[in-house]
Coordinates of C-alpha atoms in Angstrom, one line a residue:
X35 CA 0.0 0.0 0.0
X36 CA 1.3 3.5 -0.6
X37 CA 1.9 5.8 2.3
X38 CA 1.3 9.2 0.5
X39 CA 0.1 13.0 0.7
X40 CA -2.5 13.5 -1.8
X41 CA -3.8 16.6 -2.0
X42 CA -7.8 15.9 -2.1
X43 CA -8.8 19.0 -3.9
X44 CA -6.2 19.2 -6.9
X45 CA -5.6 14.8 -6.9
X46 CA -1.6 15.8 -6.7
X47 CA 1.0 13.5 -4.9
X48 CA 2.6 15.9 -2.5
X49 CA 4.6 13.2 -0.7
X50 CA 5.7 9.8 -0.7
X51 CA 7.3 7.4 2.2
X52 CA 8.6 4.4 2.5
X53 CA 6.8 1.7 4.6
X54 CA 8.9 0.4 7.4
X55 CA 10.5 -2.9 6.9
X56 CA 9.9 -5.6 9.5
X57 CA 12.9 -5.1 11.4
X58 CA 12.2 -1.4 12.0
X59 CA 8.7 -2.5 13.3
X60 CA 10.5 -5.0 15.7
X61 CA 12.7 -2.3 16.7
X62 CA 10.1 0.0 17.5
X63 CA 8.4 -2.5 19.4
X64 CA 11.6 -2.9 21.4
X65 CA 11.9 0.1 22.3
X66 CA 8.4 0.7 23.8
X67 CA 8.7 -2.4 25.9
X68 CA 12.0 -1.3 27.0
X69 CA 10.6 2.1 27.6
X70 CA 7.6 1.3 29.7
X71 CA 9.1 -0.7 32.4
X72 CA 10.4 3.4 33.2
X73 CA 7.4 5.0 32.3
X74 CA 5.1 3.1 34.0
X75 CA 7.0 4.7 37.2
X76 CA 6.8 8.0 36.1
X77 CA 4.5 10.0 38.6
X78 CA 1.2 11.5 37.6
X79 CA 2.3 14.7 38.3
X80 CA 5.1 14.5 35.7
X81 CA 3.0 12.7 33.1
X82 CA 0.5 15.6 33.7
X83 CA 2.9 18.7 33.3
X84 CA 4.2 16.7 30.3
X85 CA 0.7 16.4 28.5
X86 CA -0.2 20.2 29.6
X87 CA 2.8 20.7 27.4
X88 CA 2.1 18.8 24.3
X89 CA -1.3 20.8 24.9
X90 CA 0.5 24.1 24.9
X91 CA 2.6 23.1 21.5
X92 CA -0.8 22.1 19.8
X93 CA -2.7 25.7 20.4
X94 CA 0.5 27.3 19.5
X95 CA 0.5 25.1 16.2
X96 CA -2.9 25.4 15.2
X97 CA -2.6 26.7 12.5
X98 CA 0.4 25.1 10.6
X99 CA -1.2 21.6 12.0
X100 CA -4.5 22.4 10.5
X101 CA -3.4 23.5 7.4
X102 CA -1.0 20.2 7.2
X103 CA -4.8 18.4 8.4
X104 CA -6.9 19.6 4.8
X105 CA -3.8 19.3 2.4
X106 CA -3.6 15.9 3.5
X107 CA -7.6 15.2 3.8
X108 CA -9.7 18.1 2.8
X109 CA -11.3 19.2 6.0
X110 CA -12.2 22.7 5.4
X111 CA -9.3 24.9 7.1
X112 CA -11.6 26.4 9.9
X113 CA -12.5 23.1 11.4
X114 CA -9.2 22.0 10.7
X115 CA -7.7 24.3 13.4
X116 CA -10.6 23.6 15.8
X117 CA -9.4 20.2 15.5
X118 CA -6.0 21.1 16.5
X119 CA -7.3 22.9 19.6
X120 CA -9.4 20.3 20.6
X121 CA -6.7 17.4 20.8
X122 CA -5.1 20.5 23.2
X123 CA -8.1 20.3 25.2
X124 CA -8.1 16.6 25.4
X125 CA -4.6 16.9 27.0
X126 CA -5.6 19.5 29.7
X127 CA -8.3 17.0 30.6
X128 CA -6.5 14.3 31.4
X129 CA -3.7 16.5 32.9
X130 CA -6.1 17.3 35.6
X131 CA -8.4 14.2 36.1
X132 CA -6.7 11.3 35.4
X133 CA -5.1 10.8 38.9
X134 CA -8.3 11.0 40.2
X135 CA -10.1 8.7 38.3
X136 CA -7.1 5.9 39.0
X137 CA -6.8 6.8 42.4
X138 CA -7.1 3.6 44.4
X139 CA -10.7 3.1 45.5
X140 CA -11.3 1.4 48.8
X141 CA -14.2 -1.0 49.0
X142 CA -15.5 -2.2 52.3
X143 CA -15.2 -5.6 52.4
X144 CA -14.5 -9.0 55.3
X145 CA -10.4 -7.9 54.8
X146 CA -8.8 -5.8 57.2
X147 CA -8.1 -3.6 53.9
X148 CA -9.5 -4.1 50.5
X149 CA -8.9 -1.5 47.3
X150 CA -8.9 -1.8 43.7
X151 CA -6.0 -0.6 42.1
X152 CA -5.5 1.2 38.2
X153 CA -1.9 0.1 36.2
X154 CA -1.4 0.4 33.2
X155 CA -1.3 -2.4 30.5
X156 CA 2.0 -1.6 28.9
X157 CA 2.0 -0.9 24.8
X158 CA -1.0 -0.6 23.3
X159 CA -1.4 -0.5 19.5
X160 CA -3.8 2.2 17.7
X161 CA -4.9 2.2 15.1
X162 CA -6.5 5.3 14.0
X163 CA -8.3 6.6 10.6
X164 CA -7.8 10.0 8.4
X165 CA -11.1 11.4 9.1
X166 CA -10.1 13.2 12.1
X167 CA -6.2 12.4 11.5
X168 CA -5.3 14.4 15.1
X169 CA -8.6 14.2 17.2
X170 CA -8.8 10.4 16.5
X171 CA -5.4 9.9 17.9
X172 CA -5.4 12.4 20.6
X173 CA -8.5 11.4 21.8
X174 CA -6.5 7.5 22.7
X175 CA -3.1 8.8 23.3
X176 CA -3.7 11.6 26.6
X177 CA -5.7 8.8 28.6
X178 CA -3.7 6.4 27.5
X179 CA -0.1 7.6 28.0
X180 CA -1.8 9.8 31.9
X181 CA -2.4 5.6 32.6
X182 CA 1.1 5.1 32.2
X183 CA 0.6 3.1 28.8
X184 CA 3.3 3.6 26.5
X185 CA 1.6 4.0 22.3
X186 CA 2.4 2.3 18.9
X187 CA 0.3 4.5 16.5
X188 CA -0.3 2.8 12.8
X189 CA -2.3 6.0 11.1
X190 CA -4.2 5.8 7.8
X191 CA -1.7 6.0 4.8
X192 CA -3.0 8.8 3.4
X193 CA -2.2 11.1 6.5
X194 CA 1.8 9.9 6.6
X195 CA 2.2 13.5 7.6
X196 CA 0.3 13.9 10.3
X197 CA 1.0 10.6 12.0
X198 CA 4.7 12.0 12.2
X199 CA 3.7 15.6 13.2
X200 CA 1.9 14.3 16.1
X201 CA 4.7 12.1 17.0
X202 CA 7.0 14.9 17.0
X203 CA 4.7 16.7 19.6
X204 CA 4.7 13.9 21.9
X205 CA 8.3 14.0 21.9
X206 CA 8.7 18.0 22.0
X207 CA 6.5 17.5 25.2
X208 CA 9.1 15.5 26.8
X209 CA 7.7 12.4 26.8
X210 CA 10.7 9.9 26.0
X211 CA 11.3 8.5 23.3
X212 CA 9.4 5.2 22.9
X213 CA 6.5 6.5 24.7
X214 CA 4.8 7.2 21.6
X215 CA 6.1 6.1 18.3
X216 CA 4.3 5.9 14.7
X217 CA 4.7 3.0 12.3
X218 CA 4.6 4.3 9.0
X219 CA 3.0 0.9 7.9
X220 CA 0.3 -0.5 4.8
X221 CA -2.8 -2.5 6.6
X222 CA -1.4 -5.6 6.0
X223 CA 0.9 -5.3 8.6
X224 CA -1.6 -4.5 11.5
X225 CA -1.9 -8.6 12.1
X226 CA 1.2 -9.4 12.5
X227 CA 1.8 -6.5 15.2
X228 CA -1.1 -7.4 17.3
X229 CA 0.2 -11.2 17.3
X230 CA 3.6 -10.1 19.0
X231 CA 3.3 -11.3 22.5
X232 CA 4.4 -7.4 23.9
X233 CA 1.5 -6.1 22.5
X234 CA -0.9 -5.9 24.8
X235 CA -3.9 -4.3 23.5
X236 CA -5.3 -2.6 20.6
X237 CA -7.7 0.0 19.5
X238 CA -9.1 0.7 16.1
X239 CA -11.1 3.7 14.9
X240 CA -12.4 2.8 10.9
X241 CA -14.7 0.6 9.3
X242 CA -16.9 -2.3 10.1
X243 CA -14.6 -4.6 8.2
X244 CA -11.4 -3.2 9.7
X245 CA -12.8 -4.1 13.1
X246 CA -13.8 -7.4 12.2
X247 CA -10.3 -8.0 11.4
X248 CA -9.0 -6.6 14.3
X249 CA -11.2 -8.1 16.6
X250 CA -10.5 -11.3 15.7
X251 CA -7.1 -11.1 15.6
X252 CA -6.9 -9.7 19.0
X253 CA -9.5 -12.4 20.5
X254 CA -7.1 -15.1 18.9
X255 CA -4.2 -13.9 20.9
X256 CA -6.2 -12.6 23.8
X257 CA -6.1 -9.0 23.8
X258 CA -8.0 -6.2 24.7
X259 CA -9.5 -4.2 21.9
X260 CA -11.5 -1.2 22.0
X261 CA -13.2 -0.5 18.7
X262 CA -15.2 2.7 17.4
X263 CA -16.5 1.4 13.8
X264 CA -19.0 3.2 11.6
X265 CA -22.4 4.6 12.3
X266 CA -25.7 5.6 10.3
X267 CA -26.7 8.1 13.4
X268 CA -31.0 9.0 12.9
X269 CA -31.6 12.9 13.5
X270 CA -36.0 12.8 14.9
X271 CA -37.1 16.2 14.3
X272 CA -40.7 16.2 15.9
X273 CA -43.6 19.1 15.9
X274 CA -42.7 20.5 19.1
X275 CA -39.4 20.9 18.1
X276 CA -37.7 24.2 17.3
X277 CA -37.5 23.5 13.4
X278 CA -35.5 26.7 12.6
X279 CA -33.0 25.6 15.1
X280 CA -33.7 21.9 14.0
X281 CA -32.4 22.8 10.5
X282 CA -29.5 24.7 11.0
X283 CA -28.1 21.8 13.5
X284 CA -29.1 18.9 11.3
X285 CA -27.3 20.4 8.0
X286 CA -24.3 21.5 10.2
X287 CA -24.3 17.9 11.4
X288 CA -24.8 16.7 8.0
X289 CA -22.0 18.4 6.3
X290 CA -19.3 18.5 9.3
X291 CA -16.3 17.2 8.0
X292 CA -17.6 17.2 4.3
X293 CA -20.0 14.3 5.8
X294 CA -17.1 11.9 6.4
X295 CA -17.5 11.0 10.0
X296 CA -19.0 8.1 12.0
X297 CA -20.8 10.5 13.9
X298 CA -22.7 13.0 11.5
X299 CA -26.5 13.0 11.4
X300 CA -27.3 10.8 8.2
X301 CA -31.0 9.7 8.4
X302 CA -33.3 12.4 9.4
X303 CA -36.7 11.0 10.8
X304 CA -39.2 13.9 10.5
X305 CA -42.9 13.9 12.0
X306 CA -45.1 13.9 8.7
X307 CA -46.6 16.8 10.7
X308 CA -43.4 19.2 9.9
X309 CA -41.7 17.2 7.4
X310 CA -42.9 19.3 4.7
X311 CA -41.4 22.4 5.9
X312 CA -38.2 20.2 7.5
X313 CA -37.7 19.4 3.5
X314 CA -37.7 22.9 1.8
X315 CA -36.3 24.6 4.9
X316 CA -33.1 21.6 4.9
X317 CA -33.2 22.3 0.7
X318 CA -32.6 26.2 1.1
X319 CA -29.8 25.5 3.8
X320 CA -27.7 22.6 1.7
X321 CA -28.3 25.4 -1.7
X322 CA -26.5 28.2 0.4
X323 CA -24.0 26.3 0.9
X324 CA -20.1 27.0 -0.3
X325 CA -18.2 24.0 -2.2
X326 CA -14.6 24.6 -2.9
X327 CA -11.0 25.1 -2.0
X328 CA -11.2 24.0 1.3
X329 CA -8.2 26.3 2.3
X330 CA -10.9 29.3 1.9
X331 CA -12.3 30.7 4.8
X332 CA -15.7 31.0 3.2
X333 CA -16.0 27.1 2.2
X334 CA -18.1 24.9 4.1
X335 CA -17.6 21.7 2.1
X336 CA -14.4 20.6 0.9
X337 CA -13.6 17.4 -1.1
X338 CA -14.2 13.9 -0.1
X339 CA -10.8 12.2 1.2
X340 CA -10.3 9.8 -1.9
X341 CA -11.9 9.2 -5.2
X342 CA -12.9 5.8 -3.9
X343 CA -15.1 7.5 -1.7
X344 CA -16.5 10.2 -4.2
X345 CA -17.6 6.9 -6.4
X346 CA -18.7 4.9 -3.8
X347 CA -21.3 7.6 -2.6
X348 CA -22.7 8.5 -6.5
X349 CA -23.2 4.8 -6.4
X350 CA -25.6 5.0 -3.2
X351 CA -27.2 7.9 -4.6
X352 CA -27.3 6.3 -8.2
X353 CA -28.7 3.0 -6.4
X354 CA -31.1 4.5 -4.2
X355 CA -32.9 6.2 -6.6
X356 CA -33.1 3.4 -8.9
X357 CA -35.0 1.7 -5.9
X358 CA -37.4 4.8 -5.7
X359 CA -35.9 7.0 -3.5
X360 CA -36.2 10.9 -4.7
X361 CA -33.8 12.7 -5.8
X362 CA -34.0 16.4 -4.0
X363 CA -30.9 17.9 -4.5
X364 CA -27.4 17.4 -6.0
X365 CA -26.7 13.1 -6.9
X366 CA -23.6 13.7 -8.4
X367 CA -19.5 14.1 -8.5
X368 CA -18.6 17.9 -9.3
X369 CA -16.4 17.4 -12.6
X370 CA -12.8 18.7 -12.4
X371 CA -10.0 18.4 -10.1
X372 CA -10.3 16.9 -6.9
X373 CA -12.9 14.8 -5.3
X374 CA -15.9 17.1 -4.6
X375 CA -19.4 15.9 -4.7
X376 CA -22.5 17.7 -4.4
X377 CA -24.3 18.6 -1.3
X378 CA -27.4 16.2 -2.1
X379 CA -30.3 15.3 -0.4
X380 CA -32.6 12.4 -1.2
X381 CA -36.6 11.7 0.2
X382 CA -39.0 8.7 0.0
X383 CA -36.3 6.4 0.6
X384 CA -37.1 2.6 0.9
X385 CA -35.7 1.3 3.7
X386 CA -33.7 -1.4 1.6
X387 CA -31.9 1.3 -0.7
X388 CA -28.4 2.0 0.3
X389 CA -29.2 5.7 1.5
X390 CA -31.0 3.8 4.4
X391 CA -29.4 0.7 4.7
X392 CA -25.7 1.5 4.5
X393 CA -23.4 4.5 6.0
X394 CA -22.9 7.3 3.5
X395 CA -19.3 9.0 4.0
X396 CA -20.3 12.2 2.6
X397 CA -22.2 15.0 2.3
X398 CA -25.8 13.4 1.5
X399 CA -28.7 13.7 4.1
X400 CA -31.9 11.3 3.8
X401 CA -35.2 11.7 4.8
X402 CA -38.1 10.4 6.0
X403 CA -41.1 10.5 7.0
X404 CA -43.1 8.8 10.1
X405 CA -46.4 9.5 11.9
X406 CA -45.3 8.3 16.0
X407 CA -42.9 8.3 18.4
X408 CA -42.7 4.6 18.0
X409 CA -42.4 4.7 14.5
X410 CA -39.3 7.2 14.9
X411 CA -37.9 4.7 17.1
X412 CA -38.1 1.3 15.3
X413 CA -36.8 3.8 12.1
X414 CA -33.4 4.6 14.1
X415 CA -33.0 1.4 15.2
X416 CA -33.6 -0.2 11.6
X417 CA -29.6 -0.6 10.8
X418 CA -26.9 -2.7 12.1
X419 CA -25.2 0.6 13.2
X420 CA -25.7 2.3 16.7
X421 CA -23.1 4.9 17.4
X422 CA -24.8 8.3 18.0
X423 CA -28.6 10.2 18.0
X424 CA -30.0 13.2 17.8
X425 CA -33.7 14.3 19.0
X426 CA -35.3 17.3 18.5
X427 CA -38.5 17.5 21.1
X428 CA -39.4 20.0 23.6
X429 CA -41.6 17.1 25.3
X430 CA -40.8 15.6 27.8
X431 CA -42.3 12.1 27.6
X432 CA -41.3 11.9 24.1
X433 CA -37.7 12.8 25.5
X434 CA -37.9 9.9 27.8
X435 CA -39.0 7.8 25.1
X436 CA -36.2 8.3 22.8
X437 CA -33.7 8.1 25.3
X438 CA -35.1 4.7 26.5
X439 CA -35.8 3.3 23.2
X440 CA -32.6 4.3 20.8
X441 CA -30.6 1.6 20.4
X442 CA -27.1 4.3 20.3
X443 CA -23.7 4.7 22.3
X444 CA -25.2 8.2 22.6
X445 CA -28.3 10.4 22.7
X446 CA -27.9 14.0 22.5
X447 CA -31.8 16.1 22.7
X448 CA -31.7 19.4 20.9
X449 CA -28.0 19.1 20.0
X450 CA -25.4 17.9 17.3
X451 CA -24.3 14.4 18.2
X452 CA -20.1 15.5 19.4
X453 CA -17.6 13.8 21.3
X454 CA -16.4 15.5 24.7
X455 CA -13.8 15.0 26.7
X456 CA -15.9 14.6 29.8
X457 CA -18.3 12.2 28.7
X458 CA -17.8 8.3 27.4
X459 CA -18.1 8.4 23.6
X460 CA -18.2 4.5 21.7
X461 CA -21.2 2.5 20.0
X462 CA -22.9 -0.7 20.4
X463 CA -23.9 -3.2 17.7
X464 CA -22.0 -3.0 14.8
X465 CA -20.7 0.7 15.4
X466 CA -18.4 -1.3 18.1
X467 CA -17.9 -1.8 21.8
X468 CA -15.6 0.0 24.4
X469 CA -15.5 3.7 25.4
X470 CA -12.9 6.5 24.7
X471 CA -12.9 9.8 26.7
X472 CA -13.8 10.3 30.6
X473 CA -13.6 8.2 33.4
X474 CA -14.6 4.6 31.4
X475 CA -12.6 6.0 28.8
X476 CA -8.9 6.1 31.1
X477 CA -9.7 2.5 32.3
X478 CA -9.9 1.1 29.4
X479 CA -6.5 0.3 28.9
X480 CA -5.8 -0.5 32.8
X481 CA -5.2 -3.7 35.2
X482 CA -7.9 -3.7 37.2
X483 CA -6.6 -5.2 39.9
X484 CA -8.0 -6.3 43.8
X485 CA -6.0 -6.1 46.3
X486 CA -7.0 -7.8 49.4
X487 CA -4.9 -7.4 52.8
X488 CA -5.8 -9.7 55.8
X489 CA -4.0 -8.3 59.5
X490 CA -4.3 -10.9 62.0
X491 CA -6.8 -13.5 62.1
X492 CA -9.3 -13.5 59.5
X493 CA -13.1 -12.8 60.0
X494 CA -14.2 -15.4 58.7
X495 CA -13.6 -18.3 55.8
X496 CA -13.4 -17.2 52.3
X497 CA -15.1 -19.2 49.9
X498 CA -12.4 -20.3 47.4
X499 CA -14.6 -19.6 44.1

């Protein structure tokens, strides 16, 4: 596989790079092993002041990071730099809270002392996709590396450049060398890595069939894994809902990231009641908006990451309106350089046409229409996927209802589906198990280990389960 910069909105090899041969790999993988048996003795207060750091370097940086972010993927250069920030954010988080949340907790038990005790794993493997080429990484690495983890990060070939940018910020932070070190490897290799006994985990951001792959390699040896795969998130808009507000929302959550993340709004469930409206309002939105260089200001969708991609979704558009699905808006690839596709928007979609049955990676919502609460419900939860939600009520039973009956990782009412640093962020079904971010997101990768102390005669006989 090539590890390349190609620039996404002109199709032009920027950069090329050499995969690393097998012995460099092994070498690598020395040297985190060697390098956690220190680093797992480091204090939190050091790894914290070193992580504040890498946060400092990344605000400092936005801008050359971000613009290093759309050459190599297309994200329009505004987001791009609030990308930057937020992996700087990440790192402040977990600066402050990770102590806490693997302080030793004592539990009250028939021992004259009894505690659970947080250490870390050793060197877990990520591997991490182009969509959000920092955020997806950062997002693993502070938690991981505040735990005491040392990091082997295999990035998406077409973001060599990023990979190696971030790894330079780890190391400008202070963190030592072999703490955090990228593989500049082709997919292939990811098996073979996992299967090396020092490995001790892995995590995966990417597609359904990337996790498969991982998943079972890491059962067959086993290995933690925490995966975050793809999603097909509904957006409910119903009549008490602030529609204006609704609309503006949904398209931003449509379009974020030219519509190439596991988390944008994709199927948008409408109450027949204000569907009507939801459509032409949704229509005016996705014509005002700006396709183009993604390095201007003024453009809200850039080009899709890959021509692959840009042909893959005219196929689901193509397809779904062959099935009867109506075409709204846009359908097709904008002719010309690079890989931009029209902002497109399809209605009266049978539930067995790709628009509703698979993810689109790009910037194509779907509608539909239902009549109930329930109806809205059994529609989200109609795909394999269940990563995130939106719902758009101002009542409170119907709240309730959602929030019970989504079958999601997440449910965000009145708001853009987002991942915080605060709160656990993962999927269930085939949008993958295991949480990043927060508290469940720091123990992830952690020994969760009891530790029993009996003083003096015992209590009583423990049973010997």
């Amino acid at each position: 596989m090539s590890i390349a910069t190609v620039n996404p909105a002109t199709g032009k090899l920027l950069e090329q790079f050499e995969a690393m041969t097998p012995d460099e790999v092994q070498a690598a993988i020395s040297r985190a092993a060697e390098t956690f048996l220190s680093y797992r003795e480091v204090s939190f207060g050091r790894r914290a002041a070193m992580l504040v750091k890498a946060a400092a370097i990344l605000e400092g940086r936005q801008n050359e990071l971000g613009t290093l972010i759309t050459t190599e993927m297309g994200k329009p250069i505004g987001a791009a730099r609030v990308e930057v920030a937020k992996c700087g954010m990440v790192c402040r988080y977990y600066a402050e809270h990770g102590e806490r949340y693997l302080a030793d907790e004592k539990v009250e038990s028939d021992a004259s002392e009894s505690y659970i005790r947080y250490q870390p794993l050793g060197i877990i493997l990520a591997v991490m996709p182009w969509n959000f080429p920092f955020w997806q990484v950062f997002r693993f690495a502070a938690p991981a590396l505040m735990a005491g983890n040392v990091a082997l990060l295999k990035h998406a070939s077409n973001v060599p450049q990023c990979a190696l940018a971030i790894d330079r910020v780890f190391r400008e932070a202070g963190f030592p060398w072999g703490v955090f070190q990228t593989l500049l490897v082709g997919s292939q290799a990811v098996s073979d890595i996992i299967k090396d006994p020092r490995i001790r985990a892995v995590t995966l951001t990417g597609s359904e069939g990337a996790g498969r792959s991982v998943a079972s390699t890491a059962g067959a040896n086993i290995k933690k894994a925490v995966l975050e795969l793809g999603g097909s998130d509904p957006f409910i808009v119903m009549p008490s809902a602030d529609l204006e507000e609704a609309v503006k929302i949904g398209t931003k959550a449509r379009i974020v990231n030219n519509g190439q993340s596991c988390i944008a709004a994709k199927r948008f469930i409408v109450h027949r009641d204000v569907a009507s409206r939801f459509e032409s309002m949704m229509t005016r939105h996705f014509a005002a908006l700006v396709t183009g260089d993604p390095m201007d200001e003024k453009t809200d969708v850039g080009p899709l990451a890959t021509p692959q991609i840009a042909e893959e979704l005219e196929r689901q558009v193509r397809d779904s309106v062959q099935r009867g699905a109506r075409l709204v808006m846009g359908g097709k690839r904008i002719q010309g350089e690079g890989n931009y596709f029209e902002p497109t928007i399809l209605a009266d979609i049978p539930e067995d046409a790709p628009a509703a049955a698979e993810e689109t990676f790009g910037p194509v919502a779907s509608l539909f229409v239902v009549d109930s609460v329930g109806e809205a419900i059994r529609l989200a939860n109609a795909t394999s996927y269940g990563l995130g939600s939106s719902v758009w009520t101002n009542d409170k039973g119907e709240r309730k209802a959602f929030i019970d009956g989504i079958d999601a990782g997440q449910v965000f009412v009145n708001a853009m589906v987002a991942s915080d640093p605060r709160l656990p962020f993962g999927g269930v079904k085939h949008s993958g198990f295991g949480r990043e971010l927060g508290r469940d997101g720091i123990r992830e990768f952690v020994n969760v280990k009891t530790v029993w102390i009996q003083e003096g005669a015992p209590n009583r006989k423990s049973s010997a389960d």
